[in-house]
Amino acid sequence: MQSKNQFFTQHFEARGETKMVAFENWKWLYNLSFTMNMVTFFLCALKIHKLPADLWSAPSYFALQAVGMVLIYINFWSAKSMYETLGDFGWFYGDFFIEEHKVDLHYSGVYRYLN
């Protein structure tokens, strides 16, 4: 909706606010949604997780835990790298709010593997 008819921006402009205020509110809403999503996944993982009766009789348990930790680390590393490359404007889809912003392409971080 925002990319086609600027719904979120028009909502704030109708109340006398600027596009930058709309973008700041979008960043707050996006962060709230993202945080709630991650907390929900974490709580679900805690609820579902079960320890085997005898840890030493289940050697694959430790391998699965290690693989899970590596995947979580890769997720955090890629998100951090993307944010460092894109900045606030790119991370929060700023081009949907402020069209006049000059955009430069960067091939660093995880984006160095594209192309």
mmCIF file of C-alpha atoms in Angstrom:
data_model
loop_
_atom_site.group_PDB
_atom_site.id
_atom_site.type_symbol
_atom_site.label_atom_id
_atom_site.label_comp_id
_atom_site.label_asym_id
_atom_site.label_seq_id
_atom_site.Cartn_x
_atom_site.Cartn_y
_atom_site.Cartn_z
ATOM 1 C CA MET A 1 0.000 0.000 0.000
ATOM 2 C CA GLN A 2 2.788 2.441 0.853
ATOM 3 C CA SER A 3 4.753 1.790 -2.336
ATOM 4 C CA LYS A 4 1.780 2.362 -4.656
ATOM 5 C CA ASN A 5 -0.389 5.088 -3.069
ATOM 6 C CA GLN A 6 1.711 6.408 -0.146
ATOM 7 C CA PHE A 7 -0.999 5.470 2.389
ATOM 8 C CA PHE A 8 1.175 5.789 5.499
ATOM 9 C CA THR A 9 2.721 9.084 4.382
ATOM 10 C CA GLN A 10 -0.649 10.579 3.402
ATOM 11 C CA HIS A 11 -2.037 9.674 6.814
ATOM 12 C CA PHE A 12 0.593 11.859 8.515
ATOM 13 C CA GLU A 13 0.520 14.647 5.918
ATOM 14 C CA ALA A 14 -3.265 14.957 6.374
ATOM 15 C CA ARG A 15 -2.591 15.732 10.042
ATOM 16 C CA GLY A 16 0.015 18.394 9.282
ATOM 17 C CA GLU A 17 3.122 16.226 9.733
ATOM 18 C CA THR A 18 6.032 15.707 7.356
ATOM 19 C CA LYS A 19 7.238 12.686 5.416
ATOM 20 C CA MET A 20 10.151 12.412 7.825
ATOM 21 C CA VAL A 21 7.743 12.094 10.787
ATOM 22 C CA ALA A 22 5.892 9.359 8.885
ATOM 23 C CA PHE A 23 9.208 7.592 8.264
ATOM 24 C CA GLU A 24 10.218 7.854 11.948
ATOM 25 C CA ASN A 25 6.871 6.383 13.002
ATOM 26 C CA TRP A 26 7.260 3.612 10.443
ATOM 27 C CA LYS A 27 10.688 2.749 11.891
ATOM 28 C CA TRP A 28 9.145 2.524 15.374
ATOM 29 C CA LEU A 29 6.307 0.305 14.117
ATOM 30 C CA TYR A 30 8.699 -1.909 12.124
ATOM 31 C CA ASN A 31 11.015 -2.371 15.123
ATOM 32 C CA LEU A 32 8.066 -3.199 17.390
ATOM 33 C CA SER A 33 6.768 -5.804 14.941
ATOM 34 C CA PHE A 34 10.231 -7.301 14.384
ATOM 35 C CA THR A 35 10.956 -7.503 18.121
ATOM 36 C CA MET A 36 7.594 -9.109 18.898
ATOM 37 C CA ASN A 37 8.207 -11.649 16.137
ATOM 38 C CA MET A 38 11.645 -12.602 17.481
ATOM 39 C CA VAL A 39 10.386 -12.853 21.082
ATOM 40 C CA THR A 40 7.545 -15.091 19.911
ATOM 41 C CA PHE A 41 9.954 -17.416 18.092
ATOM 42 C CA PHE A 42 12.239 -17.555 21.134
ATOM 43 C CA LEU A 43 9.354 -18.365 23.504
ATOM 44 C CA CYS A 44 8.057 -21.009 21.105
ATOM 45 C CA ALA A 45 11.509 -22.610 20.953
ATOM 46 C CA LEU A 46 11.688 -22.674 24.765
ATOM 47 C CA LYS A 47 8.239 -24.257 24.977
ATOM 48 C CA ILE A 48 8.974 -26.928 22.366
ATOM 49 C CA HIS A 49 12.520 -27.766 23.494
ATOM 50 C CA LYS A 50 12.877 -31.005 25.416
ATOM 51 C CA LEU A 51 16.022 -32.424 26.974
ATOM 52 C CA PRO A 52 16.653 -36.120 26.389
ATOM 53 C CA ALA A 53 16.402 -38.325 29.474
ATOM 54 C CA ASP A 54 20.084 -39.191 29.335
ATOM 55 C CA LEU A 55 22.191 -36.535 27.589
ATOM 56 C CA TRP A 56 25.133 -38.866 27.055
ATOM 57 C CA SER A 57 23.057 -41.480 25.253
ATOM 58 C CA ALA A 58 21.981 -38.958 22.628
ATOM 59 C CA PRO A 59 25.161 -37.696 20.896
ATOM 60 C CA SER A 60 23.182 -36.182 18.047
ATOM 61 C CA TYR A 61 21.576 -33.821 20.571
ATOM 62 C CA PHE A 62 24.793 -31.820 20.929
ATOM 63 C CA ALA A 63 25.329 -31.780 17.161
ATOM 64 C CA LEU A 64 21.823 -30.411 16.632
ATOM 65 C CA GLN A 65 22.408 -27.759 19.299
ATOM 66 C CA ALA A 66 25.670 -26.726 17.615
ATOM 67 C CA VAL A 67 24.048 -26.514 14.179
ATOM 68 C CA GLY A 68 21.213 -24.453 15.651
ATOM 69 C CA MET A 69 23.646 -22.031 17.308
ATOM 70 C CA VAL A 70 25.601 -21.641 14.057
ATOM 71 C CA LEU A 71 22.398 -20.862 12.151
ATOM 72 C CA ILE A 72 21.378 -18.281 14.754
ATOM 73 C CA TYR A 73 24.832 -16.683 14.539
ATOM 74 C CA ILE A 74 24.634 -16.527 10.719
ATOM 75 C CA ASN A 75 21.221 -14.861 11.017
ATOM 76 C CA PHE A 76 22.528 -12.189 13.391
ATOM 77 C CA TRP A 77 25.705 -11.658 11.365
ATOM 78 C CA SER A 78 23.808 -11.222 8.085
ATOM 79 C CA ALA A 79 21.275 -8.843 9.644
ATOM 80 C CA LYS A 80 24.061 -6.748 11.202
ATOM 81 C CA SER A 81 25.985 -6.684 7.927
ATOM 82 C CA MET A 82 22.889 -5.646 5.971
ATOM 83 C CA TYR A 83 22.087 -2.860 8.417
ATOM 84 C CA GLU A 84 25.674 -1.557 8.305
ATOM 85 C CA THR A 85 25.573 -1.508 4.490
ATOM 86 C CA LEU A 86 22.058 -0.118 4.027
ATOM 87 C CA GLY A 87 21.787 2.198 7.021
ATOM 88 C CA ASP A 88 18.458 3.393 8.420
ATOM 89 C CA PHE A 89 17.153 4.518 5.054
ATOM 90 C CA GLY A 90 17.597 1.178 3.303
ATOM 91 C CA TRP A 91 16.838 -1.069 6.269
ATOM 92 C CA PHE A 92 13.461 0.548 6.908
ATOM 93 C CA TYR A 93 12.452 0.947 3.219
ATOM 94 C CA GLY A 94 12.963 4.716 3.269
ATOM 95 C CA ASP A 95 12.531 5.013 -0.500
ATOM 96 C CA PHE A 96 8.804 4.335 0.002
ATOM 97 C CA PHE A 97 8.599 7.471 2.156
ATOM 98 C CA ILE A 98 11.115 9.969 0.820
ATOM 99 C CA GLU A 99 11.538 9.898 -2.967
ATOM 100 C CA GLU A 100 14.049 12.768 -3.107
ATOM 101 C CA HIS A 101 16.785 10.813 -1.298
ATOM 102 C CA LYS A 102 19.933 10.096 -3.348
ATOM 103 C CA VAL A 103 20.634 6.376 -3.503
ATOM 104 C CA ASP A 104 24.107 4.867 -3.996
ATOM 105 C CA LEU A 105 24.738 1.173 -4.525
ATOM 106 C CA HIS A 106 27.175 -0.452 -2.141
ATOM 107 C CA TYR A 107 28.756 -3.837 -2.687
ATOM 108 C CA SER A 108 30.009 -4.486 0.834
ATOM 109 C CA GLY A 109 28.921 -6.715 3.697
ATOM 110 C CA VAL A 110 26.787 -9.631 2.570
ATOM 111 C CA TYR A 111 26.025 -7.742 -0.645
ATOM 112 C CA ARG A 112 29.571 -8.273 -1.921
ATOM 113 C CA TYR A 113 28.456 -11.773 -2.954
ATOM 114 C CA LEU A 114 25.819 -10.404 -5.334
ATOM 115 C CA ASN A 115 26.799 -9.721 -8.926
#
